[in-house]
Coordinates of C-alpha atoms and ligand atoms in Angstrom, one line a residue:
M1156 CA 99.8 87.7 108.8
L1157 CA 103.3 89.2 108.2
K1158 CA 105.8 88.6 111.0
L1159 CA 109.1 90.5 111.2
F1160 CA 111.9 90.2 113.7
N1161 CA 112.2 93.5 115.5
S1162 CA 115.7 94.3 116.8
L1163 CA 114.1 96.7 119.3
T1164 CA 112.2 93.9 121.1
R1165 CA 114.3 91.0 119.9
T1166 CA 111.2 89.1 119.0
L1167 CA 109.2 88.0 116.0
E1168 CA 106.3 90.4 115.9
E1169 CA 103.2 90.7 113.8
F1170 CA 103.6 93.7 111.5
V1171 CA 101.0 96.4 112.1
P1172 CA 101.5 99.7 110.3
I1173 CA 100.8 103.0 112.0
E1174 CA 98.3 103.9 109.2
P1175 CA 96.2 101.0 107.9
G1176 CA 97.4 99.8 104.5
K1177 CA 100.4 102.2 104.4
V1178 CA 104.0 101.7 105.4
R1179 CA 106.7 104.4 105.8
M1180 CA 110.2 102.9 105.6
Y1181 CA 113.7 104.3 105.7
C1182 CA 116.9 102.3 105.0
C1183 CA 120.5 103.5 105.5
G1184 CA 122.2 103.8 102.1
P1185 CA 125.7 103.7 100.9
T1186 CA 128.7 105.8 101.9
V1187 CA 130.0 106.9 98.5
Y1188 CA 133.8 107.2 99.0
N1189 CA 134.5 103.8 97.5
F1190 CA 132.8 101.0 95.6
Q1191 CA 129.9 99.2 97.3
H1192 CA 131.0 95.6 97.7
I1193 CA 128.8 92.5 97.3
G1194 CA 128.5 92.5 101.2
N1195 CA 126.9 95.9 101.1
F1196 CA 124.6 94.5 98.4
R1197 CA 123.6 91.6 100.6
T1198 CA 122.0 94.2 102.9
F1199 CA 120.4 96.1 99.9
V1200 CA 119.0 92.9 98.5
F1201 CA 117.5 92.0 102.0
E1202 CA 115.9 95.5 102.1
D1203 CA 114.6 95.0 98.6
I1204 CA 113.0 91.7 99.6
L1205 CA 111.4 93.4 102.6
L1206 CA 110.0 96.1 100.3
R1207 CA 108.7 93.5 97.9
T1208 CA 107.2 91.5 100.7
L1209 CA 105.3 94.5 102.0
K1210 CA 104.0 95.2 98.5
Y1211 CA 103.1 91.5 97.9
N1212 CA 101.0 91.8 101.1
G1213 CA 99.2 94.8 99.5
F1214 CA 100.8 97.6 101.5
D1215 CA 101.4 101.0 99.9
V1216 CA 105.0 101.7 100.8
K1217 CA 106.7 105.1 101.0
Y1218 CA 110.4 104.2 101.0
I1219 CA 113.4 106.5 101.3
M1220 CA 117.1 105.7 101.2
N1221 CA 119.9 108.1 101.9
I1222 CA 123.3 108.5 100.3
T1223 CA 126.0 109.5 102.7
D1224 CA 128.2 111.9 100.8
V1225 CA 129.7 113.8 103.8
G1226 CA 130.6 113.4 107.4
H1227 CA 131.3 109.7 107.8
L1228 CA 134.5 109.6 109.8
T1229 CA 137.1 106.9 109.6
S1230 CA 136.2 105.9 113.2
D1231 CA 132.9 105.5 115.0
E1232 CA 134.3 107.5 117.9
D1233 CA 134.1 110.8 115.9
T1234 CA 137.8 111.0 115.4
G1235 CA 139.9 110.5 112.3
E1236 CA 139.3 111.9 108.8
D1237 CA 136.1 112.2 106.8
K1238 CA 136.1 109.2 104.6
V1239 CA 135.0 111.1 101.5
E1240 CA 137.6 113.9 101.9
K1241 CA 140.3 111.2 102.6
S1242 CA 139.4 109.3 99.4
A1243 CA 139.3 112.4 97.3
K1244 CA 142.7 113.4 98.5
E1245 CA 144.1 110.0 97.8
Q1246 CA 142.7 110.0 94.3
G1247 CA 143.6 113.6 93.6
R1248 CA 139.9 114.4 92.7
S1249 CA 137.4 116.7 94.1
V1250 CA 135.0 115.3 96.7
W1251 CA 132.1 116.1 94.5
D1252 CA 133.6 114.1 91.6
V1253 CA 134.3 111.2 94.0
T1254 CA 130.8 111.0 95.4
K1255 CA 129.3 111.4 92.0
F1256 CA 131.4 108.6 90.5
Y1257 CA 130.7 106.1 93.3
T1258 CA 127.0 107.0 93.4
E1259 CA 126.7 106.3 89.7
V1260 CA 128.4 102.9 90.1
F1261 CA 126.1 102.1 93.0
L1262 CA 123.0 103.0 91.0
R1263 CA 124.1 100.9 88.1
D1264 CA 124.7 97.9 90.4
V1265 CA 121.3 98.4 92.0
E1266 CA 119.7 98.1 88.6
L1267 CA 121.8 95.1 87.6
L1268 CA 120.7 93.3 90.8
N1269 CA 117.1 94.2 90.2
I1270 CA 116.9 96.1 93.4
T1271 CA 113.8 98.3 93.5
P1272 CA 114.8 101.9 93.9
P1273 CA 113.3 103.9 96.7
E1274 CA 110.8 106.7 96.1
M1275 CA 113.7 109.0 96.7
Y1276 CA 117.5 108.8 97.3
T1277 CA 118.3 111.7 99.7
K1278 CA 121.9 113.0 99.7
A1279 CA 123.2 114.3 103.0
T1280 CA 124.7 117.4 101.3
E1281 CA 121.3 118.4 100.1
Y1282 CA 119.7 118.4 103.5
M1283 CA 122.0 120.6 105.4
N1284 CA 119.3 123.0 106.7
E1285 CA 117.3 120.1 108.1
Q1286 CA 120.4 118.7 109.9
I1287 CA 121.4 122.1 111.3
A1288 CA 117.8 122.6 112.5
M1289 CA 117.8 119.3 114.3
V1290 CA 121.1 120.0 116.1
K1291 CA 119.6 123.4 117.1
C1292 CA 116.5 121.6 118.4
L1293 CA 118.7 119.3 120.5
E1294 CA 120.6 122.3 121.8
D1295 CA 117.4 124.2 122.7
R1296 CA 116.2 121.1 124.6
G1297 CA 119.5 120.8 126.6
F1298 CA 120.9 117.6 125.1
T1299 CA 124.2 119.0 123.7
Y1300 CA 127.5 120.4 124.9
R1301 CA 130.4 122.0 123.1
T1302 CA 134.0 120.8 122.9
S1303 CA 137.0 122.2 121.1
D1304 CA 136.1 120.1 118.0
G1305 CA 132.3 120.1 117.8
I1306 CA 128.9 120.0 119.3
Y1307 CA 128.2 116.7 121.0
F1308 CA 125.1 114.8 122.1
D1309 CA 125.0 114.1 125.9
T1310 CA 123.9 110.5 126.0
A1311 CA 123.5 110.6 129.8
K1312 CA 120.6 113.0 129.4
F1313 CA 118.7 110.4 127.4
P1314 CA 118.0 107.5 129.7
D1315 CA 116.7 105.3 126.9
Y1316 CA 120.0 105.5 125.1
P1317 CA 121.0 101.8 125.5
K1318 CA 117.5 100.4 124.7
L1319 CA 117.9 99.5 121.0
A1320 CA 121.3 97.7 121.2
R1321 CA 120.9 96.7 124.9
L1322 CA 124.2 98.3 125.6
D1323 CA 126.0 97.7 128.9
I1324 CA 127.4 101.2 129.2
E1325 CA 129.1 100.6 132.6
G1326 CA 130.8 97.5 131.1
M1327 CA 131.8 99.6 128.1
K1328 CA 133.4 102.2 130.4
E1329 CA 135.3 99.6 132.4
G1330 CA 136.5 97.6 129.5
A1331 CA 137.1 100.7 127.4
R1332 CA 139.7 99.7 124.8
I1333 CA 138.5 102.5 122.6
E1334 CA 140.2 105.8 123.3
F1335 CA 137.9 108.7 123.4
S1336 CA 138.5 112.4 123.5
E1337 CA 139.0 113.6 127.1
E1338 CA 136.5 116.4 126.4
K1339 CA 133.7 113.9 125.8
R1340 CA 131.6 113.4 129.0
S1341 CA 130.8 109.8 128.2
I1342 CA 132.2 107.1 126.0
T1343 CA 128.8 106.9 124.2
D1344 CA 128.5 110.6 123.4
F1345 CA 128.8 111.5 119.7
A1346 CA 129.3 114.4 117.4
L1347 CA 126.3 116.2 116.0
W1348 CA 128.3 119.0 114.3
K1349 CA 132.1 119.0 113.8
F1350 CA 134.1 122.2 113.3
S1351 CA 136.3 122.5 110.3
P1352 CA 140.0 122.1 111.3
K1353 CA 141.6 125.6 111.8
D1354 CA 144.7 124.7 109.8
E1355 CA 143.0 123.0 106.9
K1356 CA 140.4 124.0 104.3
R1357 CA 137.8 121.3 103.8
Q1358 CA 136.2 120.9 100.4
M1359 CA 132.8 120.4 101.9
E1360 CA 131.8 122.7 104.7
W1361 CA 128.9 124.8 105.7
D1362 CA 128.1 127.8 107.9
S1363 CA 126.1 127.0 111.1
P1364 CA 125.1 128.8 114.3
W1365 CA 128.3 127.1 115.8
G1366 CA 130.7 128.1 113.2
V1367 CA 131.9 126.6 109.9
G1368 CA 131.9 122.8 109.8
F1369 CA 130.1 119.7 108.7
P1370 CA 127.5 117.4 110.2
G1371 CA 128.3 114.3 112.3
W1372 CA 127.4 111.1 110.4
H1373 CA 124.3 110.1 112.4
I1374 CA 122.3 113.3 112.2
E1375 CA 121.7 113.0 108.4
C1376 CA 119.5 110.0 108.8
S1377 CA 117.4 111.4 111.6
A1378 CA 117.0 114.7 109.8
M1379 CA 116.1 113.3 106.4
S1380 CA 113.9 110.5 107.6
T1381 CA 111.8 112.7 109.8
A1382 CA 111.6 115.4 107.2
L1383 CA 110.2 113.0 104.6
L1384 CA 108.4 110.3 106.7
G1385 CA 107.4 112.2 109.8
N1386 CA 108.6 112.1 113.4
H1387 CA 107.2 108.6 113.9
F1388 CA 107.3 106.0 111.1
D1389 CA 107.1 102.2 110.6
I1390 CA 110.3 100.6 109.6
H1391 CA 114.0 101.4 109.7
C1392 CA 116.7 99.1 108.4
G1393 CA 120.4 98.5 107.7
G1394 CA 123.2 96.1 108.2
I1395 CA 123.8 94.6 111.6
D1396 CA 126.8 96.8 112.2
H1397 CA 124.5 99.8 112.4
L1398 CA 122.7 98.5 115.5
P1399 CA 125.1 99.5 118.3
V1400 CA 126.3 102.9 117.1
H1401 CA 124.6 104.5 114.1
H1402 CA 121.0 103.4 114.8
T1403 CA 121.4 103.8 118.6
N1404 CA 122.5 107.3 118.0
E1405 CA 119.9 108.0 115.5
L1406 CA 117.1 106.8 117.8
A1407 CA 118.5 108.9 120.7
Q1408 CA 118.8 112.2 118.8
S1409 CA 115.4 111.8 117.0
E1410 CA 113.4 111.0 120.1
A1411 CA 115.3 113.6 122.2
C1412 CA 114.4 116.3 119.6
T1413 CA 110.8 115.3 118.8
G1414 CA 109.7 113.9 122.1
E1415 CA 108.0 111.1 120.2
K1416 CA 108.7 107.5 119.5
Y1417 CA 110.9 107.4 116.3
V1418 CA 110.5 104.0 114.7
N1419 CA 108.2 100.9 115.4
Y1420 CA 110.2 98.2 113.7
W1421 CA 114.0 98.0 113.4
L1422 CA 115.3 95.3 111.0
H1423 CA 118.9 94.4 110.5
G1424 CA 120.6 92.1 108.0
E1425 CA 123.6 89.9 108.9
F1426 CA 126.9 90.1 107.3
L1427 CA 128.4 88.6 104.2
N1428 CA 131.7 87.2 105.3
M1429 CA 135.0 86.5 103.5
G1430 CA 136.4 83.6 105.4
D1431 CA 135.6 84.3 109.0
E1432 CA 135.7 88.1 108.7
K1433 CA 133.0 90.5 107.5
M1434 CA 133.6 91.8 104.0
A1435 CA 134.7 95.4 104.6
K1436 CA 135.6 98.4 102.6
S1437 CA 138.0 99.6 105.3
T1438 CA 140.2 96.5 105.2
G1439 CA 140.1 96.2 101.4
N1440 CA 139.0 92.6 101.8
F1441 CA 136.1 92.9 99.4
I1442 CA 134.7 91.9 96.0
T1443 CA 132.5 94.1 93.8
L1444 CA 129.7 93.0 91.5
Q1445 CA 131.8 94.0 88.5
T1446 CA 134.4 91.4 89.6
L1447 CA 131.7 88.7 89.6
I1448 CA 130.5 89.9 86.1
D1449 CA 134.1 89.8 84.8
K1450 CA 134.4 86.2 86.1
G1451 CA 131.3 85.2 84.1
Y1452 CA 128.6 85.3 86.8
S1453 CA 125.4 87.2 86.2
P1454 CA 124.1 89.6 88.9
M1455 CA 121.1 87.2 89.1
D1456 CA 123.4 84.3 90.0
Y1457 CA 124.5 86.4 92.9
R1458 CA 120.9 87.3 93.9
Y1459 CA 120.0 83.6 93.7
F1460 CA 123.0 82.9 96.0
L1461 CA 121.7 85.5 98.5
L1462 CA 118.2 84.1 98.5
M1463 CA 119.4 80.7 99.6
A1464 CA 120.3 82.1 103.0
H1465 CA 118.1 83.7 105.7
Y1466 CA 118.9 87.4 106.1
R1467 CA 119.6 87.1 109.8
K1468 CA 122.2 84.4 109.4
K1469 CA 125.8 85.0 108.6
L1470 CA 126.7 84.0 105.1
K1471 CA 130.2 83.0 103.9
F1472 CA 131.1 83.9 100.4
S1473 CA 132.9 81.4 98.2
F1474 CA 133.2 80.9 94.5
E1475 CA 132.1 77.2 95.0
A1476 CA 128.9 78.3 96.6
L1477 CA 128.4 80.9 93.9
D1478 CA 128.9 78.3 91.2
S1479 CA 126.2 76.1 92.7
A1480 CA 123.9 79.1 92.9
K1481 CA 124.7 79.8 89.2
S1482 CA 123.8 76.3 88.1
G1483 CA 120.7 76.5 90.3
Y1484 CA 119.6 79.7 88.6
R1485 CA 120.4 78.5 85.1
N1486 CA 118.5 75.3 85.8
L1487 CA 115.5 77.3 86.9
L1488 CA 115.6 79.4 83.8
S1489 CA 115.7 76.4 81.6
K1490 CA 112.8 74.9 83.5
I1491 CA 110.9 78.1 82.9
N1492 CA 111.8 77.8 79.2
T1493 CA 110.4 74.3 78.9
L1494 CA 107.2 75.5 80.7
R1495 CA 106.8 78.3 78.1
K1496 CA 106.6 75.7 75.3
P1497 CA 105.1 72.6 76.7
K1498 CA 104.8 69.6 74.4
Q1499 CA 101.2 69.2 75.6
D1500 CA 99.6 70.8 78.5
S1501 CA 97.6 68.9 81.2
A1502 CA 94.8 70.0 83.4
S1503 CA 95.6 71.7 86.7
D1504 CA 94.5 70.8 90.2
K1505 CA 93.2 74.2 91.5
Q1506 CA 93.5 73.1 95.1
V1507 CA 97.2 72.3 94.6
Y1508 CA 97.6 75.7 92.9
E1509 CA 96.1 77.5 95.9
E1510 CA 98.2 75.4 98.3
M1511 CA 101.4 76.4 96.5
K1512 CA 100.4 80.1 96.7
S1513 CA 99.7 79.9 100.4
K1514 CA 102.9 77.9 101.2
F1515 CA 104.9 80.6 99.4
L1516 CA 103.1 83.4 101.2
N1517 CA 103.6 81.7 104.6
A1518 CA 107.3 81.3 104.0
V1519 CA 107.7 85.0 103.0
N1520 CA 105.6 86.2 105.8
E1521 CA 107.6 84.2 108.4
D1522 CA 110.2 86.9 108.7
M1523 CA 111.1 86.6 105.0
N1524 CA 112.2 83.0 105.0
M1525 CA 113.7 83.0 101.5
P1526 CA 115.3 79.5 101.6
V1527 CA 111.9 78.0 102.2
A1528 CA 110.3 80.3 99.6
M1529 CA 112.8 79.2 97.1
S1530 CA 112.1 75.5 97.8
V1531 CA 108.4 76.3 97.3
L1532 CA 109.2 77.9 93.9
W1533 CA 111.1 74.8 92.8
E1534 CA 108.2 72.6 94.1
A1535 CA 105.8 74.7 92.1
V1536 CA 107.6 74.6 88.8
R1537 CA 108.1 70.8 89.0
N1538 CA 104.6 70.1 90.2
E1539 CA 103.0 67.6 87.9
K1540 CA 99.6 68.2 89.3
L1541 CA 99.7 71.6 87.7
S1542 CA 99.5 72.7 84.1
A1543 CA 102.6 74.3 82.6
E1544 CA 100.6 77.5 82.3
D1545 CA 99.7 77.5 86.0
R1546 CA 103.3 76.6 87.0
L1547 CA 104.5 79.6 85.0
K1548 CA 101.9 81.8 86.6
L1549 CA 103.1 80.8 90.0
A1550 CA 106.7 81.4 89.2
F1551 CA 106.0 84.9 87.9
D1552 CA 103.8 85.7 90.9
F1553 CA 106.5 84.5 93.3
D1554 CA 109.1 86.5 91.4
R1555 CA 107.3 89.7 92.5
V1556 CA 109.1 89.0 95.8
L1557 CA 112.2 87.1 94.6
G1558 CA 113.1 89.6 91.9
L1559 CA 115.0 87.0 89.8
R1560 CA 113.8 88.3 86.5
L1561 CA 112.1 85.0 85.7
D1562 CA 109.8 86.6 83.2
Q1563 CA 112.8 87.5 81.2
A1564 CA 114.0 83.9 81.2
L1565 CA 116.4 83.0 78.6
P1566 CA 114.9 81.7 75.4
E1567 CA 114.9 78.1 74.2
Q1568 CA 117.8 78.5 71.8
V1569 CA 120.0 79.3 74.8
E1570 CA 120.0 75.6 75.7
S1571 CA 121.8 74.7 72.6
A1572 CA 124.3 77.6 72.8
P1573 CA 127.6 76.9 74.6
D1574 CA 128.0 78.4 78.1
E1575 CA 130.5 80.9 76.8
V1576 CA 128.0 82.4 74.3
V1577 CA 125.3 82.5 77.0
R1578 CA 127.7 84.2 79.3
M1579 CA 128.5 86.8 76.7
A1580 CA 124.9 87.4 75.9
D1581 CA 124.1 87.9 79.6
E1582 CA 126.9 90.3 79.8
R1583 CA 125.7 92.1 76.8
L1584 CA 122.2 92.4 78.3
E1585 CA 123.7 93.8 81.4
A1586 CA 125.8 96.3 79.5
K1587 CA 122.7 97.4 77.7
R1588 CA 120.8 97.8 81.0
A1589 CA 123.8 99.9 82.2
K1590 CA 123.6 101.9 79.0
D1591 CA 127.1 100.9 78.0
F1592 CA 126.2 100.5 74.3
A1593 CA 129.7 100.4 73.0
R1594 CA 130.4 97.3 75.1
A1595 CA 127.0 95.8 74.1
D1596 CA 127.9 96.2 70.4
K1597 CA 131.3 94.8 70.9
L1598 CA 129.8 91.7 72.6
R1599 CA 127.2 91.3 69.9
Q1600 CA 130.1 91.1 67.3
E1601 CA 132.0 88.6 69.5
I1602 CA 128.9 86.5 69.8
K1603 CA 128.5 86.7 66.0
D1604 CA 132.1 85.6 65.5
L1605 CA 131.2 82.5 67.5
G1606 CA 128.4 81.6 65.2
F1607 CA 125.4 83.0 67.1
E1608 CA 123.0 85.9 66.5
V1609 CA 121.6 87.8 69.5
L1610 CA 118.1 89.2 69.0
D1611 CA 116.7 91.7 71.5
S1612 CA 113.3 91.0 72.9
K1613 CA 111.2 93.4 75.1
D1614 CA 112.9 92.5 78.3
G1615 CA 115.7 90.1 77.4
Y1616 CA 117.1 88.4 74.3
T1617 CA 117.1 85.4 72.1
L1618 CA 120.0 83.5 70.7
R1619 CA 119.9 82.0 67.3
K1620 CA 122.5 80.0 65.4
S1621 CA 123.7 82.1 62.5
D1622 CA 122.8 80.6 59.1
Ligands
AMP2759 P1 128.2 101.6 104.1 O1 128.4 102.1 102.6 O2 129.5 101.2 104.7 O3 127.5 102.6 104.9 O4 127.3 100.3 104.0 C1 126.1 100.2 103.3 C2 125.3 99.1 104.0 O5 126.0 97.8 103.9 C3 125.0 99.3 105.5 O6 123.7 98.9 105.7 C4 125.9 98.3 106.1 O7 125.5 97.9 107.4 C5 126.0 97.2 105.2 N1 127.2 96.3 105.2 C6 128.5 96.7 105.4 N2 129.3 95.6 105.3 C7 128.5 94.5 105.1 C8 128.8 93.1 105.0 N3 130.0 92.5 105.0 N4 127.7 92.3 104.8 C9 126.4 92.8 104.7 N5 126.1 94.1 104.8 C10 127.2 94.9 105.0
ZN2760 ZN1 121.6 105.9 108.6

């Protein structure tokens, strides 16, 4: 039985899909005005583990992720500039170039981290009709009002508004430190459609029944998720910061428009922190995956680091902790290597084999308890009551959830190659995966200069001492 912690009920619940055997899931994707940092990727890896867990349990999953390429303002209170337009201005590039560039880097990092892509990435700019139709639906049902800068959702008309985040709206009003436009009827009201400023031409703007403008940030997820997954679907996820504003607003506008329950299970991943603060694009206090690669870590070292913590616990980033994940991961690979070529194999205790399998499944199904799942993996590969063949079989089976590319484990020769050469060969493999062939060739030559030959295999590589 799969149990997931549902933010809506604040309890661990048995997962029961709407349609037997099938799951419809939507996760909020990146805002592409800057690089995604390794904190963002903590959330994307958690969502990947969830997807893999569902598949491991035999569900057929329809999974959508959006790409926010318009309308995310610099403040949650619907004031400030559009982050994409602001970034384009600062860089002297068009908004389309900026979003294309950061989307490509995001997709490359997704691949490097072995994150399973969704069935579809939906871009906000490609679903404008659906967004406008949803705002119209809310207007027809009497949930909107107009101010001088846009069309707003009237949260007072939707009594369930605080239910997801358990907001204390009275308390928020009294303690309001956040300034909000005087035209807004309530502190929690939010923009559905914003008018283009009269004195400025935006690069991205669209005609609408209310005039030229652009969508509020929240409407894209409601419009795209319901268009592709239906009015009522199973799972919606994102980082914990989405709970009080973005997801609360999404729920309100979706249920107000359709009159149906929107989502059964809401799941949220905790932050990756730098010191005591969350890693954040807005403060510039962040590290990208490329920085880790440049420092000699492989994306799988980082994935291993993430799997050592439960997704609902805050995780502090440090290079010391990443170093220990790196050596853990490398030890695991070398253990896998020795299992591939056992000196002599022994018989296996089939009962122990089944026990290992069910221990792993129990850990994964207990709200994705990856630290326990990882310890079961280690127990399995070291278990002397199992043959090398069975230990490998277990490792590869568990890797369907963990996604650590264990079946592409480094070859035996790696152990005799210096760390530096292995690091370069890893980097070359990543460059190849990212289709940066010039860099891959350059690294091959550098490896050669150090006395090693790198041979490509189906999914990885082998290192051999040059003759
Ligand atoms: P954004 O591109 O800002 O919309 O963020 C993409 C995803 O990363 C969202 O699900 C956020 O909730 C999540 N996120 C943002 N900062 C962090 C962080 N420091 N740690 C973990 N997840 C984060
Ligand atoms: Zn969203």
